[in-house]
Coordinates of N, CA and C in Angstrom, one line a residue:
M1 N 39.2 -37.3 30.4 CA 39.5 -37.4 29.0 C 40.1 -36.1 28.5
I2 N 41.1 -36.3 27.7 CA 41.9 -35.1 27.2 C 41.7 -35.2 25.6
L3 N 41.3 -34.0 25.1 CA 41.1 -34.0 23.6 C 42.3 -33.2 23.0
P4 N 42.8 -33.7 21.9 CA 43.9 -33.0 21.3 C 43.4 -31.8 20.4
T5 N 43.6 -30.6 20.8 CA 43.3 -29.4 20.1 C 44.4 -28.5 20.2
R6 N 44.3 -27.2 19.8 CA 45.3 -26.3 20.0 C 45.5 -26.0 21.4
R7 N 44.5 -25.9 22.1 CA 44.5 -25.7 23.6 C 44.1 -27.0 24.2
R8 N 44.7 -27.5 25.1 CA 44.3 -28.7 25.7 C 43.1 -28.4 26.7
L9 N 42.0 -29.1 26.4 CA 40.8 -28.9 27.2 C 40.6 -30.1 28.1
I10 N 40.1 -29.8 29.2 CA 39.9 -30.9 30.2 C 38.4 -31.0 30.5
V11 N 37.8 -32.2 30.4 CA 36.4 -32.4 30.7 C 36.3 -32.8 32.2
S12 N 35.5 -32.1 32.9 CA 35.2 -32.5 34.3 C 33.7 -32.3 34.5
C13 N 33.1 -33.3 35.0 CA 31.6 -33.2 35.3 C 30.8 -32.7 34.1
A14 N 31.1 -33.2 32.9 CA 30.3 -32.9 31.7 C 30.4 -31.4 31.3
T15 N 31.4 -30.7 31.8 CA 31.5 -29.3 31.3 C 32.9 -29.1 30.8
W16 N 33.1 -28.2 29.9 CA 34.4 -27.9 29.4 C 35.1 -26.8 30.2
E17 N 36.3 -26.9 30.5 CA 37.0 -25.8 31.2 C 38.4 -25.7 30.6
F18 N 38.8 -24.4 30.5 CA 40.2 -24.1 30.1 C 41.1 -24.4 31.2
P19 N 42.3 -24.9 31.0 CA 43.2 -25.0 32.1 C 43.5 -23.6 32.7
K20 N 43.9 -23.6 33.9 CA 44.0 -22.3 34.6 C 45.1 -21.4 34.0
E21 N 46.1 -22.1 33.4 CA 47.2 -21.2 32.8 C 46.8 -20.5 31.6
N22 N 45.7 -20.9 30.9 CA 45.2 -20.3 29.7 C 44.1 -19.3 30.0
R23 N 43.6 -19.1 31.1 CA 42.5 -18.2 31.4 C 43.1 -16.8 31.5
K24 N 42.2 -15.9 30.9 CA 42.6 -14.5 31.0 C 41.7 -13.8 32.0
E25 N 42.3 -12.8 32.7 CA 41.6 -12.1 33.6 C 41.1 -10.7 33.0
Y26 N 39.9 -10.5 33.0 CA 39.4 -9.2 32.4 C 39.1 -8.3 33.5
P27 N 39.4 -7.0 33.3 CA 39.1 -6.0 34.3 C 37.6 -5.8 34.5
R28 N 37.2 -5.7 35.7 CA 35.8 -5.6 36.0 C 35.3 -4.2 35.6
E29 N 34.1 -4.1 35.2 CA 33.5 -2.8 34.8 C 33.2 -2.0 36.1
K30 N 33.3 -0.7 36.0 CA 33.0 0.1 37.1 C 31.5 0.2 37.3
K31 N 31.0 0.2 38.5 CA 29.6 0.3 38.7 C 29.1 1.7 38.5
I32 N 28.1 1.9 37.6 CA 27.6 3.2 37.4 C 26.3 3.3 38.1
D33 N 26.1 4.4 38.8 CA 24.9 4.6 39.6 C 23.7 4.7 38.6
S34 N 22.6 4.1 38.9 CA 21.5 4.0 38.0 C 20.9 5.4 37.8
V35 N 21.1 6.3 38.8 CA 20.5 7.7 38.6 C 21.3 8.4 37.5
K36 N 22.6 8.2 37.4 CA 23.3 8.8 36.3 C 23.0 8.2 34.9
R37 N 22.8 7.0 34.9 CA 22.5 6.3 33.6 C 21.1 6.7 33.1
F38 N 20.1 6.7 34.0 CA 18.7 7.0 33.6 C 18.3 8.2 34.5
P39 N 18.6 9.4 34.1 CA 18.2 10.5 35.0 C 16.8 10.8 35.2
Q40 N 15.9 10.5 34.2 CA 14.5 10.7 34.3 C 13.8 9.4 33.9
K41 N 12.6 9.2 34.5 CA 11.8 8.1 34.1 C 11.1 8.4 32.8
R42 N 10.8 7.5 32.0 CA 10.1 7.7 30.7 C 8.7 8.1 31.0
K43 N 8.2 9.1 30.3 CA 6.8 9.5 30.5 C 6.0 8.6 29.6
V44 N 4.9 8.1 30.1 CA 4.0 7.3 29.4 C 2.7 8.2 29.1
F45 N 2.5 8.3 27.8 CA 1.3 9.2 27.5 C 0.1 8.3 27.2
P46 N -1.1 8.7 27.7 CA -2.3 7.9 27.4 C -2.6 7.9 25.9
R47 N -3.1 6.8 25.5 CA -3.5 6.6 24.1 C -4.7 7.5 23.8
R48 N -4.7 8.2 22.7 CA -5.8 9.0 22.3 C -6.7 8.3 21.4
K49 N -8.0 8.4 21.6 CA -8.9 7.8 20.8 C -9.4 8.9 19.8
F50 N -9.1 8.7 18.5 CA -9.5 9.6 17.5 C -10.9 9.4 17.0
Q51 N -11.7 10.4 16.9 CA -13.0 10.3 16.4 C -12.9 10.5 14.9
L52 N -13.2 9.5 14.1 CA -13.1 9.6 12.7 C -14.4 10.2 12.2
K53 N -14.3 11.3 11.5 CA -15.5 11.9 10.9 C -15.7 11.4 9.5
K54 N -17.0 11.4 9.1 CA -17.3 10.9 7.8 C -16.7 11.9 6.8
F55 N -16.2 11.4 5.7 CA -15.6 12.2 4.7 C -15.9 11.6 3.3
D56 N -15.9 12.4 2.3 CA -16.1 11.9 0.9 C -14.8 11.5 0.3
L57 N -14.7 10.3 -0.2 CA -13.5 9.9 -0.8 C -13.1 10.7 -2.0
N58 N -14.1 11.2 -2.8 CA -13.8 11.9 -4.0 C -13.4 13.4 -3.7
L59 N -13.6 13.8 -2.5 CA -13.3 15.2 -2.2 C -12.2 15.4 -1.2
A60 N -11.7 14.3 -0.7 CA -10.6 14.3 0.4 C -9.3 14.7 -0.3
D61 N -8.5 15.5 0.4 CA -7.2 15.8 -0.1 C -6.2 15.1 0.8
T62 N -4.9 15.3 0.4 CA -3.8 14.5 1.1 C -3.8 14.8 2.6
T63 N -4.0 16.1 3.0 CA -3.9 16.4 4.4 C -5.0 15.6 5.2
Q64 N -6.2 15.5 4.6 CA -7.2 14.8 5.3 C -6.9 13.3 5.4
L65 N -6.4 12.7 4.3 CA -6.0 11.3 4.3 C -4.9 11.0 5.3
K66 N -4.0 11.9 5.4 CA -2.8 11.7 6.3 C -3.2 11.7 7.8
T67 N -4.4 12.2 8.1 CA -4.8 12.2 9.5 C -5.2 10.8 10.0
I68 N -5.4 9.9 9.0 CA -5.8 8.5 9.3 C -4.6 7.7 9.7
Y69 N -4.7 7.0 10.8 CA -3.6 6.2 11.3 C -3.2 5.1 10.3
G70 N -2.0 5.1 9.9 CA -1.5 4.1 8.9 C -1.3 4.6 7.5
I71 N -1.8 5.8 7.2 CA -1.7 6.4 5.9 C -0.8 7.6 6.0
G72 N 0.3 7.5 5.3 CA 1.3 8.5 5.3 C 1.2 9.4 4.1
P73 N 2.2 10.2 3.9 CA 2.1 11.1 2.7 C 2.2 10.4 1.4
V74 N 3.0 9.3 1.3 CA 3.1 8.5 0.1 C 1.8 7.8 -0.3
I75 N 1.2 7.1 0.6 CA 0.0 6.4 0.3 C -1.1 7.4 0.0
A76 N -1.2 8.5 0.7 CA -2.2 9.6 0.4 C -2.0 10.1 -1.0
K77 N -0.8 10.3 -1.4 CA -0.6 10.8 -2.7 C -1.0 9.8 -3.8
R78 N -0.7 8.5 -3.5 CA -1.1 7.5 -4.5 C -2.6 7.4 -4.6
I79 N -3.3 7.5 -3.5 CA -4.7 7.5 -3.5 C -5.3 8.6 -4.4
I80 N -4.7 9.8 -4.2 CA -5.2 11.0 -5.0 C -4.9 10.8 -6.5
T81 N -3.7 10.3 -6.8 CA -3.3 10.1 -8.2 C -4.1 9.0 -8.8
Y82 N -4.4 8.0 -8.1 CA -5.3 6.9 -8.7 C -6.7 7.4 -8.9
R83 N -7.2 8.2 -8.0 CA -8.5 8.8 -8.1 C -8.6 9.7 -9.3
T84 N -7.6 10.5 -9.6 CA -7.7 11.4 -10.7 C -7.5 10.6 -12.0
N85 N -6.7 9.6 -12.1 CA -6.6 8.8 -13.3 C -7.8 8.0 -13.6
L86 N -8.5 7.6 -12.5 CA -9.7 6.8 -12.7 C -10.9 7.7 -13.1
G87 N -10.9 8.9 -12.6 CA -12.0 9.8 -12.8 C -12.9 9.9 -11.6
G88 N -12.6 9.3 -10.5 CA -13.3 9.4 -9.3 C -13.8 8.0 -8.9
F89 N -13.9 7.8 -7.6 CA -14.3 6.5 -7.1 C -15.8 6.3 -7.2
I90 N -16.3 5.1 -7.6 CA -17.7 4.8 -7.6 C -18.0 3.9 -6.4
L91 N -17.0 3.0 -6.1 CA -17.2 2.1 -5.0 C -16.0 2.2 -4.0
K92 N -16.1 1.9 -2.8 CA -15.0 2.0 -1.8 C -13.9 1.0 -2.1
D93 N -14.3 -0.1 -2.7 CA -13.4 -1.2 -2.9 C -12.4 -0.9 -4.0
Q94 N -12.6 0.2 -4.8 CA -11.7 0.5 -5.8 C -10.4 1.0 -5.3
L95 N -10.3 1.3 -4.1 CA -9.0 1.7 -3.4 C -8.0 0.5 -3.5
Y96 N -8.5 -0.7 -3.3 CA -7.6 -1.9 -3.3 C -7.2 -2.4 -4.6
E97 N -7.7 -1.8 -5.7 CA -7.4 -2.3 -7.0 C -6.0 -1.9 -7.5
N98 N -5.5 -0.8 -7.0 CA -4.2 -0.3 -7.4 C -3.2 -1.0 -6.7
M99 N -2.2 -1.6 -7.4 CA -1.1 -2.3 -6.7 C -0.2 -1.4 -5.9
G100 N -0.1 -0.2 -6.2 CA 0.8 0.7 -5.5 C 0.2 1.2 -4.1
I101 N -1.1 1.0 -4.0 CA -1.8 1.4 -2.7 C -1.9 0.1 -1.9
R102 N -1.3 0.1 -0.8 CA -1.4 -1.0 0.2 C -1.9 -0.4 1.5
I103 N -3.1 -0.5 1.8 CA -3.7 0.0 3.0 C -3.6 -1.0 4.1
P104 N -2.9 -0.7 5.2 CA -2.8 -1.6 6.3 C -4.1 -2.1 6.8
R105 N -4.1 -3.3 7.4 CA -5.3 -3.8 8.0 C -5.9 -3.0 9.1
W106 N -5.1 -2.4 9.9 CA -5.6 -1.6 11.0 C -6.2 -0.3 10.6
S107 N -5.9 0.2 9.4 CA -6.5 1.5 9.0 C -7.7 1.3 8.1
S108 N -8.1 0.0 7.9 CA -9.2 -0.2 7.0 C -10.5 0.2 7.7
A109 N -10.5 0.4 9.0 CA -11.7 0.9 9.7 C -12.1 2.2 9.2
W110 N -11.2 3.0 8.7 CA -11.6 4.3 8.2 C -12.5 4.2 6.9
L111 N -12.4 3.1 6.2 CA -13.2 2.9 5.1 C -14.7 2.9 5.4
I112 N -15.0 2.5 6.6 CA -16.4 2.5 7.1 C -16.9 3.9 7.2
K113 N -16.0 4.8 7.7 CA -16.4 6.2 7.8 C -16.4 7.0 6.5
S114 N -15.7 6.5 5.5 CA -15.7 7.2 4.2 C -17.0 7.0 3.5
V115 N -17.4 8.0 2.7 CA -18.6 7.9 1.9 C -18.3 8.3 0.5
I116 N -19.2 7.9 -0.4 CA -19.2 8.4 -1.7 C -20.6 9.0 -2.0
A117 N -20.6 10.2 -2.4 CA -21.9 10.9 -2.6 C -22.7 10.1 -3.6
P118 N -24.0 9.9 -3.3 CA -24.9 9.2 -4.2 C -25.1 9.9 -5.5
D119 N -25.0 11.2 -5.6 CA -25.2 11.9 -6.8 C -23.9 12.1 -7.6
F120 N -22.8 11.5 -7.2 CA -21.5 11.7 -7.9 C -21.5 11.0 -9.3
T121 N -21.0 11.8 -10.2 CA -20.8 11.3 -11.6 C -19.3 11.4 -11.9
P122 N -18.7 10.3 -12.3 CA -17.2 10.4 -12.5 C -16.9 11.1 -13.8
N123 N -15.7 11.5 -14.0 CA -15.2 12.1 -15.3 C -15.2 11.0 -16.3
K124 N -15.9 11.3 -17.4 CA -16.1 10.3 -18.5 C -15.2 10.6 -19.7
L125 N -14.8 9.5 -20.3 CA -14.0 9.6 -21.6 C -15.0 9.5 -22.7
A126 N -14.8 10.4 -23.7 CA -15.6 10.3 -24.9 C -15.0 9.2 -25.8
I127 N -15.6 8.1 -25.9 CA -14.9 7.0 -26.6 C -14.8 7.1 -28.1
N128 N -15.7 8.0 -28.7 CA -15.6 8.2 -30.1 C -14.6 9.3 -30.5
R129 N -14.1 10.1 -29.5 CA -13.2 11.1 -29.8 C -11.8 11.0 -29.2
C130 N -11.7 10.1 -28.2 CA -10.4 10.0 -27.5 C -9.3 9.3 -28.3
S131 N -8.1 9.8 -28.1 CA -7.0 9.2 -28.8 C -6.6 7.9 -28.0
E132 N -5.6 7.2 -28.6 CA -5.2 6.0 -28.0 C -4.5 6.3 -26.7
Q133 N -3.7 7.3 -26.6 CA -3.0 7.7 -25.4 C -3.9 8.1 -24.2
E134 N -5.0 8.8 -24.6 CA -6.0 9.2 -23.6 C -6.7 8.0 -23.0
L135 N -7.0 7.0 -23.9 CA -7.7 5.8 -23.4 C -6.8 4.9 -22.6
A136 N -5.5 4.8 -23.0 CA -4.5 4.0 -22.3 C -4.2 4.6 -20.9
H137 N -4.4 5.9 -20.7 CA -4.1 6.5 -19.5 C -5.1 6.1 -18.4
H138 N -6.2 5.6 -18.7 CA -7.2 5.2 -17.8 C -6.8 3.8 -17.2
P139 N -6.9 3.6 -15.9 CA -6.4 2.4 -15.2 C -7.1 1.1 -15.7
Y140 N -8.3 1.2 -16.1 CA -9.0 0.0 -16.5 C -8.8 -0.4 -18.0
V141 N -8.3 0.6 -18.8 CA -8.0 0.3 -20.2 C -6.5 0.3 -20.4
R142 N -6.0 -0.8 -20.8 CA -4.5 -0.8 -21.0 C -4.2 -0.5 -22.5
T143 N -2.9 -0.4 -22.8 CA -2.5 0.1 -24.1 C -3.0 -0.8 -25.2
K144 N -2.9 -2.1 -25.0 CA -3.4 -3.1 -26.0 C -4.9 -2.9 -26.3
L145 N -5.7 -2.7 -25.3 CA -7.1 -2.6 -25.4 C -7.4 -1.2 -26.1
A146 N -6.7 -0.2 -25.7 CA -6.9 1.2 -26.2 C -6.6 1.2 -27.7
R147 N -5.5 0.5 -28.1 CA -5.2 0.4 -29.5 C -6.3 -0.4 -30.3
A148 N -6.8 -1.4 -29.7 CA -7.9 -2.2 -30.4 C -9.2 -1.4 -30.5
I149 N -9.5 -0.5 -29.5 CA -10.7 0.3 -29.6 C -10.5 1.4 -30.7
V150 N -9.4 2.0 -30.7 CA -9.1 3.0 -31.8 C -9.1 2.4 -33.2
N151 N -8.5 1.2 -33.3 CA -8.5 0.6 -34.6 C -9.9 0.1 -35.1
Y152 N -10.7 -0.4 -34.2 CA -12.0 -0.8 -34.5 C -12.9 0.5 -34.9
R153 N -12.7 1.6 -34.2 CA -13.4 2.8 -34.5 C -13.0 3.3 -35.9
F154 N -11.7 3.2 -36.2 CA -11.2 3.6 -37.5 C -11.8 2.8 -38.6
Q155 N -11.9 1.5 -38.4 CA -12.3 0.6 -39.5 C -13.9 0.6 -39.6
H156 N -14.6 0.7 -38.5 CA -16.0 0.5 -38.6 C -16.8 1.8 -38.3
G157 N -16.2 2.9 -38.0 CA -16.9 4.1 -37.7 C -17.1 4.2 -36.2
N158 N -17.8 5.3 -35.8 CA -18.0 5.6 -34.4 C -18.9 4.5 -33.8
F159 N -18.8 4.4 -32.5 CA -19.7 3.4 -31.8 C -21.1 4.0 -31.6
A160 N -22.1 3.2 -31.9 CA -23.5 3.7 -31.8 C -23.9 3.5 -30.3
S161 N -23.4 2.5 -29.6 CA -23.8 2.3 -28.2 C -22.5 1.7 -27.5
I162 N -22.6 1.7 -26.2 CA -21.5 1.2 -25.4 C -21.4 -0.3 -25.6
D163 N -22.5 -1.0 -25.9 CA -22.5 -2.4 -26.0 C -21.8 -2.8 -27.3
D164 N -21.5 -1.9 -28.2 CA -20.7 -2.2 -29.4 C -19.3 -2.6 -29.1
L165 N -18.8 -2.2 -27.9 CA -17.5 -2.6 -27.5 C -17.3 -4.1 -27.3
K166 N -18.4 -4.8 -27.2 CA -18.4 -6.3 -27.1 C -17.9 -6.9 -28.4
K167 N -18.0 -6.2 -29.5 CA -17.6 -6.7 -30.8 C -16.1 -6.8 -30.9
I168 N -15.3 -6.1 -30.1 CA -13.9 -6.2 -30.1 C -13.5 -7.5 -29.4
E169 N -12.6 -8.3 -30.1 CA -12.3 -9.6 -29.6 C -11.6 -9.7 -28.3
I170 N -10.8 -8.7 -28.0 CA -10.0 -8.8 -26.7 C -10.8 -8.1 -25.5
M171 N -12.0 -7.6 -25.8 CA -12.8 -7.0 -24.7 C -13.5 -8.1 -24.0
E172 N -13.1 -8.2 -22.7 CA -13.8 -9.2 -21.8 C -15.0 -8.5 -21.2
E173 N -15.9 -9.4 -20.7 CA -17.1 -8.9 -20.1 C -16.9 -8.1 -18.8
K174 N -16.0 -8.6 -18.0 CA -15.7 -8.0 -16.7 C -15.0 -6.6 -16.9
I175 N -14.2 -6.5 -18.0 CA -13.6 -5.2 -18.2 C -14.6 -4.2 -18.7
L176 N -15.5 -4.7 -19.6 CA -16.6 -3.8 -20.0 C -17.5 -3.3 -18.9
L177 N -17.8 -4.2 -18.0 CA -18.6 -3.7 -16.8 C -17.9 -2.7 -15.9
R178 N -16.5 -2.9 -15.9 CA -15.8 -1.9 -15.1 C -15.6 -0.5 -15.7
I179 N -15.5 -0.5 -17.0 CA -15.3 0.8 -17.7 C -16.6 1.5 -18.1
K180 N -17.7 0.8 -18.1 CA -19.0 1.4 -18.5 C -19.3 2.7 -17.8
P181 N -19.2 2.8 -16.5 CA -19.5 4.1 -15.8 C -18.5 5.2 -16.2
Y182 N -17.4 4.9 -16.8 CA -16.4 5.9 -17.1 C -16.3 6.3 -18.6
I183 N -17.2 5.8 -19.4 CA -17.1 6.2 -20.8 C -18.5 6.7 -21.3
T184 N -18.4 7.5 -22.3 CA -19.6 8.1 -22.9 C -19.4 8.1 -24.4
L185 N -20.4 8.2 -25.2 CA -20.3 8.2 -26.7 C -20.0 9.6 -27.2
D186 N -20.3 10.6 -26.5 CA -20.2 12.0 -27.1 C -18.7 12.4 -27.2

């Protein structure tokens, strides 16, 4: 069977072949001795097993965090920045709340070795004296909520207790539970 194309192709035994007059001869490559191509064999280093020591999440610096497999300088810096904005970690799971911090699955084993001191008290915001910008800087309090807190305080006076925050319409119960350890009335 002959098919009409630019080059006439011939089918023989269910394979396509170019006619011999259209075949090009390519020069063969020179054989290179394998010793010249790969002068040395690759060295295989044994895997090191790192002993993770217990460390405090609230006291760790970037150099200590970078020693953990899977955490580089960028993630270490984000963890430190989030910790300072938050006022300190109370729970280990707070690391995963920040969208900028993505801890790989293989390095989550270091969370087991990390500890939070039981006598740790986070930096607290004085809710009766803070400005709107200071409140909005906290990760759990957004700008809209900070504006509502300051406006409520301006209209009704200082808060007598932390539970008075429930009177603000946009304050949800879960947000109040999250910010309770980080606020004070003084």
